XYZ file of N, CA, C and O in Angstrom:
648
model
N -7.871 52.840 -50.200
C -6.666 53.108 -49.454
C -6.664 54.585 -49.097
O -6.935 55.443 -49.913
N -6.352 54.875 -47.833
C -6.345 56.268 -47.402
C -5.152 56.994 -48.002
O -4.183 56.381 -48.431
N -5.242 58.322 -47.971
C -4.178 59.130 -48.567
C -2.828 58.901 -47.886
O -1.819 58.733 -48.567
N -2.745 58.842 -46.523
C -1.439 58.585 -45.903
C -0.881 57.209 -46.290
O 0.312 57.076 -46.521
N -1.758 56.175 -46.363
C -1.281 54.845 -46.747
C -0.732 54.865 -48.175
O 0.298 54.267 -48.452
N -1.428 55.533 -49.069
C -0.985 55.605 -50.452
C 0.347 56.343 -50.543
O 1.239 55.937 -51.271
N 0.498 57.414 -49.761
C 1.742 58.163 -49.773
C 2.908 57.303 -49.290
O 3.990 57.332 -49.850
N 2.685 56.505 -48.218
C 3.734 55.612 -47.711
C 4.100 54.573 -48.765
O 5.273 54.249 -48.951
N 3.095 54.036 -49.458
C 3.336 53.036 -50.487
C 4.166 53.628 -51.616
O 5.122 53.026 -52.082
N 3.820 54.844 -52.027
C 4.561 55.493 -53.103
C 6.013 55.728 -52.709
O 6.919 55.585 -53.517
N 6.258 56.050 -51.411
C 7.616 56.300 -50.971
C 8.433 55.014 -50.902
O 9.631 55.023 -51.088
N 7.772 53.875 -50.618
C 8.516 52.629 -50.475
C 8.806 51.961 -51.822
O 9.677 51.118 -51.910
N 8.064 52.321 -52.855
C 8.299 51.734 -54.169
C 9.438 52.452 -54.866
O 9.495 53.678 -54.874
N 10.376 51.707 -55.445
C 11.463 52.380 -56.169
C 10.922 53.117 -57.385
O 10.002 52.655 -58.041
N 11.501 54.244 -57.654
C 11.111 55.023 -58.815
C 11.793 54.430 -60.048
O 13.001 54.222 -60.047
N 11.029 54.122 -61.073
C 11.564 53.538 -62.289
C 11.489 54.552 -63.408
O 10.423 55.071 -63.701
N 12.630 54.831 -64.008
C 12.653 55.772 -65.119
C 12.521 54.994 -66.418
O 12.749 53.786 -66.473
N 12.197 55.685 -67.468
C 12.027 55.037 -68.772
C 13.273 54.258 -69.202
O 13.152 53.133 -69.656
N 14.503 54.791 -69.060
C 15.680 54.004 -69.454
C 15.812 52.717 -68.638
O 16.241 51.698 -69.150
N 15.441 52.755 -67.327
C 15.506 51.546 -66.509
C 14.556 50.480 -67.039
O 14.910 49.309 -67.107
N 13.362 50.882 -67.401
C 12.386 49.940 -67.952
C 12.894 49.377 -69.267
O 12.869 48.162 -69.493
N 13.416 50.230 -70.119
C 13.955 49.785 -71.403
C 15.098 48.797 -71.199
O 15.167 47.783 -71.879
N 15.970 49.049 -70.239
C 17.107 48.155 -69.990
C 16.632 46.777 -69.546
O 17.235 45.772 -69.890
N 15.547 46.716 -68.777
C 15.036 45.413 -68.348
C 14.385 44.667 -69.501
O 14.434 43.454 -69.565
N 13.774 45.373 -70.407
C 13.098 44.737 -71.538
C 14.112 44.291 -72.590
O 14.077 43.172 -73.067
N 15.013 45.183 -72.968
C 16.005 44.875 -74.001
C 17.339 45.504 -73.607
O 17.704 46.552 -74.115
N 18.052 44.874 -72.666
C 19.300 45.487 -72.214
C 20.335 45.555 -73.340
O 20.363 44.718 -74.233
N 21.145 46.570 -73.248
C 22.220 46.778 -74.205
C 23.362 45.840 -73.825
O 23.906 45.943 -72.719
N 23.691 44.916 -74.694
C 24.782 43.970 -74.433
C 25.715 43.950 -75.634
O 25.340 44.335 -76.737
N 26.923 43.489 -75.399
C 27.888 43.301 -76.468
C 28.091 41.804 -76.615
O 28.539 41.146 -75.672
N 27.733 41.263 -77.778
C 27.860 39.827 -78.048
C 28.485 39.645 -79.419
O 27.961 40.161 -80.406
N 29.586 38.912 -79.470
C 30.249 38.675 -80.750
C 30.671 37.220 -80.871
O 31.171 36.627 -79.922
N 30.493 36.681 -82.062
C 31.061 35.392 -82.447
C 31.877 35.701 -83.688
O 31.339 36.216 -84.674
N 33.167 35.407 -83.648
C 34.061 35.894 -84.689
C 35.247 34.959 -84.905
O 35.615 34.205 -84.003
N 35.844 35.059 -86.070
C 37.090 34.339 -86.339
C 38.296 35.200 -85.953
O 39.419 34.705 -85.944
N 38.057 36.458 -85.638
C 39.140 37.385 -85.285
C 39.661 37.130 -83.875
O 38.935 36.625 -83.012
N 40.896 37.543 -83.628
C 41.450 37.531 -82.285
C 40.566 38.430 -81.421
O 40.148 39.512 -81.859
N 40.251 37.985 -80.205
C 39.331 38.716 -79.339
C 40.014 39.925 -78.708
O 41.175 39.857 -78.304
N 39.270 41.026 -78.631
C 39.778 42.282 -78.093
C 39.234 42.487 -76.676
O 38.154 43.040 -76.481
N 39.996 42.023 -75.702
C 39.583 42.122 -74.294
C 39.295 43.569 -73.897
O 38.327 43.847 -73.188
N 40.125 44.504 -74.336
C 39.957 45.906 -73.952
C 38.597 46.458 -74.362
O 37.949 47.162 -73.585
N 38.143 46.155 -75.569
C 36.847 46.694 -76.021
C 35.695 46.041 -75.262
O 34.671 46.685 -75.008
N 35.853 44.789 -74.889
C 34.803 44.098 -74.126
C 34.706 44.691 -72.728
O 33.611 44.982 -72.237
N 35.844 44.921 -72.096
C 35.840 45.542 -70.768
C 35.333 46.980 -70.831
O 34.582 47.420 -69.956
N 35.722 47.713 -71.858
C 35.279 49.108 -71.996
C 33.763 49.190 -72.099
O 33.149 50.137 -71.602
N 33.152 48.193 -72.726
C 31.697 48.197 -72.891
C 30.978 48.131 -71.544
O 29.929 48.752 -71.368
N 31.512 47.384 -70.585
C 30.810 47.211 -69.305
C 31.216 48.231 -68.252
O 30.506 48.419 -67.264
N 32.335 48.894 -68.441
C 32.804 49.876 -67.441
C 31.823 51.034 -67.308
O 31.240 51.489 -68.288
N 31.702 51.516 -66.073
C 30.910 52.721 -65.823
C 31.336 53.316 -64.485
O 31.855 52.598 -63.628
N 31.107 54.609 -64.292
C 31.557 55.271 -63.062
C 30.916 54.720 -61.784
O 31.508 54.804 -60.721
N 29.729 54.143 -61.896
C 29.059 53.655 -60.683
C 29.523 52.268 -60.249
O 29.157 51.802 -59.182
N 30.332 51.614 -61.061
C 30.792 50.271 -60.727
C 32.238 50.294 -60.242
O 33.104 50.873 -60.884
N 32.461 49.616 -59.109
C 33.794 49.553 -58.527
C 34.495 48.231 -58.765
O 35.610 48.027 -58.309
N 33.825 47.308 -59.455
C 34.421 45.995 -59.713
C 34.236 45.628 -61.175
O 33.161 45.802 -61.740
N 35.296 45.103 -61.750
C 35.269 44.614 -63.124
C 35.898 43.230 -63.098
O 37.036 43.075 -62.652
N 35.138 42.231 -63.540
C 35.648 40.868 -63.596
C 35.560 40.391 -65.032
O 34.505 40.481 -65.666
N 36.682 39.884 -65.534
C 36.749 39.371 -66.892
C 37.289 37.955 -66.851
O 38.287 37.681 -66.183
N 36.620 37.074 -67.573
C 37.053 35.690 -67.712
C 37.608 35.504 -69.113
O 36.999 35.963 -70.086
N 38.744 34.837 -69.218
C 39.286 34.443 -70.511
C 39.386 32.929 -70.535
O 40.021 32.325 -69.659
N 38.755 32.318 -71.529
C 38.896 30.891 -71.759
C 40.058 30.676 -72.706
O 39.998 31.092 -73.863
N 41.118 30.057 -72.217
C 42.366 29.893 -72.960
C 42.521 28.424 -73.365
O 42.278 27.527 -72.561
N 42.946 28.199 -74.582
C 43.157 26.836 -75.080
C 44.326 26.218 -74.317
O 45.430 26.735 -74.338
N 44.045 25.105 -73.648
C 45.093 24.426 -72.887
C 45.624 23.220 -73.657
O 45.002 22.772 -74.612
N 46.732 22.677 -73.189
C 47.423 21.612 -73.911
C 47.017 20.197 -73.487
O 47.667 19.225 -73.867
N 45.952 20.080 -72.703
C 45.503 18.754 -72.266
C 44.016 18.781 -71.926
O 43.441 19.841 -71.678
N 43.419 17.607 -71.922
C 42.039 17.442 -71.477
C 41.870 15.987 -71.054
O 42.272 15.081 -71.786
N 41.277 15.799 -69.917
C 41.044 14.486 -69.297
C 42.217 13.518 -69.486
O 42.071 12.376 -69.901
N 43.421 14.035 -69.178
C 44.612 13.198 -69.196
C 45.269 12.989 -70.547
O 46.261 12.270 -70.650
N 44.741 13.574 -71.594
C 45.327 13.419 -72.933
C 45.892 14.751 -73.407
O 45.366 15.814 -73.078
N 46.943 14.692 -74.196
C 47.540 15.900 -74.756
C 46.675 16.423 -75.902
O 46.249 15.662 -76.765
N 46.422 17.717 -75.885
C 45.672 18.396 -76.938
C 46.665 19.236 -77.729
O 47.472 19.963 -77.156
N 46.590 19.143 -79.054
C 47.522 19.900 -79.896
C 46.887 21.145 -80.512
O 47.591 22.096 -80.841
N 45.557 21.149 -80.676
C 44.851 22.292 -81.259
C 43.350 22.079 -81.082
O 42.905 20.984 -80.733
N 42.582 23.115 -81.348
C 41.116 23.043 -81.300
C 40.528 23.712 -82.524
O 41.076 24.691 -83.036
N 39.394 23.199 -82.967
C 38.576 23.864 -83.983
C 37.226 24.144 -83.347
O 36.603 23.240 -82.793
N 36.786 25.395 -83.415
C 35.458 25.761 -82.933
C 34.548 25.986 -84.127
O 34.918 26.696 -85.062
N 33.377 25.376 -84.082
C 32.353 25.600 -85.098
C 31.102 26.115 -84.410
O 30.812 25.744 -83.267
N 30.349 26.934 -85.129
C 29.173 27.563 -84.538
C 27.957 27.405 -85.435
O 28.073 27.393 -86.663
N 26.813 27.326 -84.819
C 25.534 27.393 -85.516
C 25.486 28.744 -86.238
O 26.028 29.737 -85.743
N 24.844 28.829 -87.408
C 24.784 30.113 -88.130
C 24.192 31.260 -87.305
O 24.514 32.427 -87.555
N 23.351 30.954 -86.335
C 22.754 32.001 -85.492
C 23.373 32.039 -84.101
O 22.769 32.547 -83.159
N 24.589 31.545 -83.958
C 25.234 31.490 -82.642
C 25.329 32.868 -81.993
O 25.116 33.003 -80.791
N 25.634 33.893 -82.779
C 25.744 35.233 -82.202
C 24.402 35.703 -81.650
O 24.346 36.353 -80.597
N 23.316 35.377 -82.319
C 21.982 35.733 -81.814
C 21.715 34.989 -80.497
O 21.205 35.581 -79.547
N 22.053 33.697 -80.436
C 21.889 32.936 -79.200
C 22.730 33.552 -78.081
O 22.270 33.678 -76.942
N 23.953 33.940 -78.411
C 24.830 34.561 -77.422
C 24.222 35.875 -76.933
O 24.180 36.133 -75.723
N 23.736 36.692 -77.850
C 23.134 37.979 -77.476
C 21.922 37.764 -76.563
O 21.758 38.465 -75.559
N 21.079 36.786 -76.884
C 19.903 36.508 -76.056
C 20.318 36.015 -74.667
O 19.701 36.387 -73.662
N 21.354 35.206 -74.609
C 21.850 34.715 -73.321
C 22.372 35.867 -72.480
O 22.051 35.979 -71.293
N 23.161 36.740 -73.082
C 23.684 37.891 -72.360
C 22.556 38.815 -71.907
O 22.568 39.315 -70.782
N 21.579 39.030 -72.778
C 20.454 39.899 -72.428
C 19.685 39.334 -71.232
O 19.270 40.092 -70.343
N 19.525 38.026 -71.190
C 18.808 37.415 -70.057
C 19.604 37.591 -68.764
O 19.038 37.923 -67.722
N 20.904 37.388 -68.811
C 21.733 37.590 -67.617
C 21.672 39.055 -67.188
O 21.538 39.363 -65.994
N 21.725 39.971 -68.134
C 21.631 41.400 -67.812
C 20.284 41.730 -67.169
O 20.228 42.470 -66.181
N 19.214 41.178 -67.710
C 17.881 41.416 -67.121
C 17.794 40.821 -65.720
O 17.280 41.453 -64.802
N 18.301 39.600 -65.546
C 18.210 38.910 -64.256
C 19.023 39.603 -63.168
O 18.650 39.569 -61.997
N 20.152 40.200 -63.550
C 21.062 40.758 -62.551
C 21.065 42.278 -62.481
O 21.542 42.849 -61.500
N 20.597 42.928 -63.542
C 20.646 44.387 -63.598
C 22.036 44.928 -63.920
O 22.275 46.121 -63.812
N 22.947 44.046 -64.321
C 24.314 44.464 -64.627
C 24.564 44.480 -66.123
O 23.895 43.799 -66.883
N 25.551 45.239 -66.506
C 25.979 45.306 -67.896
C 26.976 44.178 -68.134
O 27.919 44.001 -67.363
N 26.760 43.412 -69.195
C 27.609 42.253 -69.489
C 28.024 42.277 -70.956
O 27.345 42.869 -71.795
N 29.136 41.611 -71.234
C 29.633 41.525 -72.606
C 30.416 40.231 -72.757
O 31.030 39.756 -71.801
N 30.391 39.693 -73.979
C 31.171 38.482 -74.240
C 31.424 38.341 -75.732
O 30.627 38.782 -76.559
N 32.542 37.704 -76.028
C 32.886 37.372 -77.408
C 33.474 35.969 -77.406
O 34.222 35.596 -76.501
N 33.095 35.198 -78.432
C 33.594 33.832 -78.580
C 34.238 33.714 -79.946
O 33.679 34.142 -80.953
N 35.409 33.135 -79.955
C 36.132 32.955 -81.204
C 35.786 31.593 -81.803
O 35.577 30.622 -81.080
N 35.723 31.527 -83.117
C 35.515 30.267 -83.817
C 36.637 30.105 -84.843
O 37.367 31.045 -85.136
N 36.741 28.886 -85.365
C 37.805 28.591 -86.317
C 38.876 27.749 -85.646
O 38.663 27.179 -84.582
N 40.046 27.681 -86.277
C 41.165 26.891 -85.752
C 41.958 27.728 -84.759
O 42.411 28.826 -85.094
N 42.122 27.186 -83.558
C 42.857 27.883 -82.502
C 44.002 27.012 -82.010
O 43.892 25.778 -81.984
N 45.068 27.662 -81.608
C 46.261 26.974 -81.112
C 46.305 27.030 -79.585
O 45.586 27.825 -78.956
N 47.141 26.218 -79.007
C 47.354 26.236 -77.566
C 47.757 27.658 -77.160
O 48.608 28.286 -77.797
N 47.103 28.186 -76.114
C 47.383 29.537 -75.636
C 46.477 30.602 -76.215
O 46.414 31.713 -75.678
N 45.759 30.309 -77.301
C 44.815 31.280 -77.861
C 43.624 31.458 -76.916
O 43.244 30.539 -76.187
N 43.021 32.637 -76.961
C 41.835 32.924 -76.156
C 40.591 32.633 -76.990
O 40.424 33.199 -78.071
N 39.733 31.750 -76.480
C 38.522 31.359 -77.194
C 37.296 32.135 -76.727
O 36.341 32.312 -77.484
N 37.285 32.589 -75.467
C 36.124 33.278 -74.902
C 36.599 34.383 -73.986
O 37.506 34.172 -73.161
N 35.987 35.552 -74.125
C 36.174 36.645 -73.177
C 34.779 37.054 -72.721
O 33.912 37.351 -73.550
N 34.560 37.038 -71.402
C 33.284 37.455 -70.825
C 33.588 38.441 -69.711
O 34.479 38.205 -68.886
N 32.853 39.552 -69.684
C 33.152 40.615 -68.736
C 31.882 41.150 -68.090
O 30.841 41.266 -68.744
N 32.005 41.486 -66.800
C 30.890 42.009 -66.008
C 31.428 43.124 -65.119
O 32.506 42.991 -64.544
N 30.667 44.186 -64.985
C 30.996 45.239 -64.029
C 29.840 45.351 -63.036
O 28.680 45.215 -63.401
N 30.201 45.573 -61.766
C 29.203 45.663 -60.696
C 29.716 46.637 -59.641
O 30.912 46.952 -59.603
N 28.832 47.099 -58.770
C 29.290 47.994 -57.709
C 30.338 47.351 -56.788
O 31.241 48.021 -56.309
N 30.213 46.033 -56.546
C 31.098 45.354 -55.599
C 31.649 44.065 -56.195
O 31.030 43.440 -57.050
N 32.807 43.617 -55.709
C 33.512 42.480 -56.297
C 32.760 41.156 -56.189
O 32.772 40.374 -57.133
N 32.130 40.882 -55.056
C 31.453 39.591 -54.894
C 30.381 39.403 -55.963
O 30.273 38.328 -56.563
N 29.611 40.441 -56.208
C 28.569 40.372 -57.228
C 29.174 40.209 -58.615
O 28.690 39.419 -59.429
N 30.248 40.936 -58.895
C 30.889 40.840 -60.212
C 31.434 39.435 -60.449
O 31.252 38.872 -61.533
N 32.090 38.846 -59.450
C 32.602 37.480 -59.603
C 31.464 36.493 -59.824
O 31.533 35.638 -60.712
N 30.411 36.596 -59.018
C 29.287 35.657 -59.116
C 28.591 35.763 -60.470
O 28.278 34.745 -61.102
N 28.352 36.964 -60.940
C 27.648 37.142 -62.208
C 28.537 36.727 -63.377
O 28.048 36.150 -64.350
N 29.828 36.957 -63.284
C 30.715 36.510 -64.367
C 30.700 34.988 -64.462
O 30.625 34.435 -65.563
N 30.735 34.294 -63.326
C 30.659 32.828 -63.340
C 29.329 32.370 -63.933
O 29.296 31.451 -64.760
N 28.244 33.011 -63.540
C 26.922 32.695 -64.088
C 26.907 32.924 -65.598
O 26.403 32.093 -66.362
N 27.465 34.037 -66.023
C 27.494 34.387 -67.442
C 28.219 33.313 -68.257
O 27.710 32.846 -69.279
N 29.387 32.904 -67.804
C 30.158 31.895 -68.533
C 29.394 30.568 -68.570
O 29.324 29.916 -69.628
N 28.803 30.178 -67.454
C 28.018 28.937 -67.429
C 26.860 28.994 -68.413
O 26.619 28.039 -69.154
N 26.145 30.113 -68.438
C 25.004 30.248 -69.353
C 25.448 30.256 -70.810
O 24.774 29.702 -71.677
N 26.571 30.885 -71.094
C 27.090 30.884 -72.468
C 27.366 29.451 -72.907
O 26.965 29.029 -73.993
N 28.026 28.690 -72.051
C 28.354 27.298 -72.399
C 27.094 26.450 -72.563
O 27.048 25.554 -73.389
N 26.054 26.744 -71.777
C 24.805 25.970 -71.833
C 23.932 26.323 -73.031
O 23.257 25.455 -73.580
N 23.920 27.602 -73.437
C 22.900 28.067 -74.386
C 23.411 28.551 -75.740
O 22.589 28.888 -76.606
N 24.717 28.630 -75.920
C 25.236 29.117 -77.193
C 25.754 27.932 -78.000
O 26.659 27.233 -77.551
N 25.185 27.696 -79.186
C 25.565 26.514 -79.974
C 26.915 26.685 -80.679
O 26.995 27.014 -81.863
N 27.956 26.495 -79.875
C 29.327 26.493 -80.377
C 29.951 25.191 -79.894
O 29.860 24.846 -78.719
N 30.563 24.478 -80.821
C 31.123 23.169 -80.520
C 32.606 23.173 -80.815
O 33.067 23.842 -81.728
N 33.356 22.368 -80.032
C 34.789 22.302 -80.305
C 35.213 20.877 -80.626
O 34.696 19.912 -80.082
N 36.152 20.810 -81.561
C 36.784 19.544 -81.912
C 38.227 19.637 -81.438
O 38.977 20.510 -81.870
N 38.571 18.749 -80.521
C 39.921 18.721 -79.984
C 40.791 17.792 -80.828
O 40.386 16.676 -81.111
N 41.951 18.278 -81.184
C 42.939 17.451 -81.871
C 43.878 16.921 -80.794
O 44.542 17.707 -80.107
N 43.898 15.616 -80.653
C 44.679 14.987 -79.598
C 46.009 14.496 -80.134
O 46.155 14.224 -81.331
N 46.968 14.389 -79.225
C 48.272 13.844 -79.577
C 48.070 12.442 -80.151
O 47.300 11.661 -79.626
N 48.692 12.142 -81.235
C 48.521 10.843 -81.883
C 47.597 10.908 -83.086
O 47.376 9.915 -83.765
N 47.001 12.088 -83.338
C 46.212 12.259 -84.549
C 44.717 12.051 -84.425
O 43.993 12.270 -85.392
N 44.201 11.638 -83.267
C 42.754 11.455 -83.123
C 42.092 12.794 -82.789
O 42.745 13.729 -82.330
N 40.787 12.866 -83.020
C 40.015 14.059 -82.651
C 38.775 13.632 -81.881
O 38.336 12.478 -81.971
N 38.234 14.576 -81.131
C 36.972 14.332 -80.437
C 36.180 15.632 -80.376
O 36.745 16.702 -80.273
N 34.848 15.495 -80.477
C 33.956 16.646 -80.395
C 33.510 16.834 -78.951
O 33.230 15.868 -78.252
N 33.431 18.087 -78.527
C 33.010 18.424 -77.172
C 31.832 19.404 -77.279
O 31.800 20.246 -78.173
N 30.871 19.269 -76.392
C 29.690 20.152 -76.304
C 28.672 19.906 -77.404
O 27.870 20.789 -77.730
N 28.684 18.729 -78.017
C 27.670 18.436 -79.036
C 26.332 18.170 -78.395
O 26.199 17.651 -77.364
């Protein structure tokens, strides 16, 4: 390759710094599985940065019905390594999108109105933040071994996501 061709190639290739490479290999993510009430502020603070103009946060809230039946409460149970699965899922989304992501999932007995999941994404623009947050929540539901038992009106229960 001639010197001018090589120079043009070097100019067209993005410059990658060591932190950028490290972020693609092992991005810094916030992943928690806990019995504690979820702290939305700390999750959002983790993804905020001066270069991002959009912050999208999803909260999964316990509702009082499912498929036409009244729900009175939920119990969430998790695989012993659920937090590791969650961290790996978040890291993959961060690598795929180049964005900073965070999520926390609550386990234990939850009441109607309690928040079971908080997932947050920051991006330069809103469309990307909305799209990646939706992707993040879908991937969490697909890849994190957390199951819920719904307590239905009338005393019956059913397991979801087994």
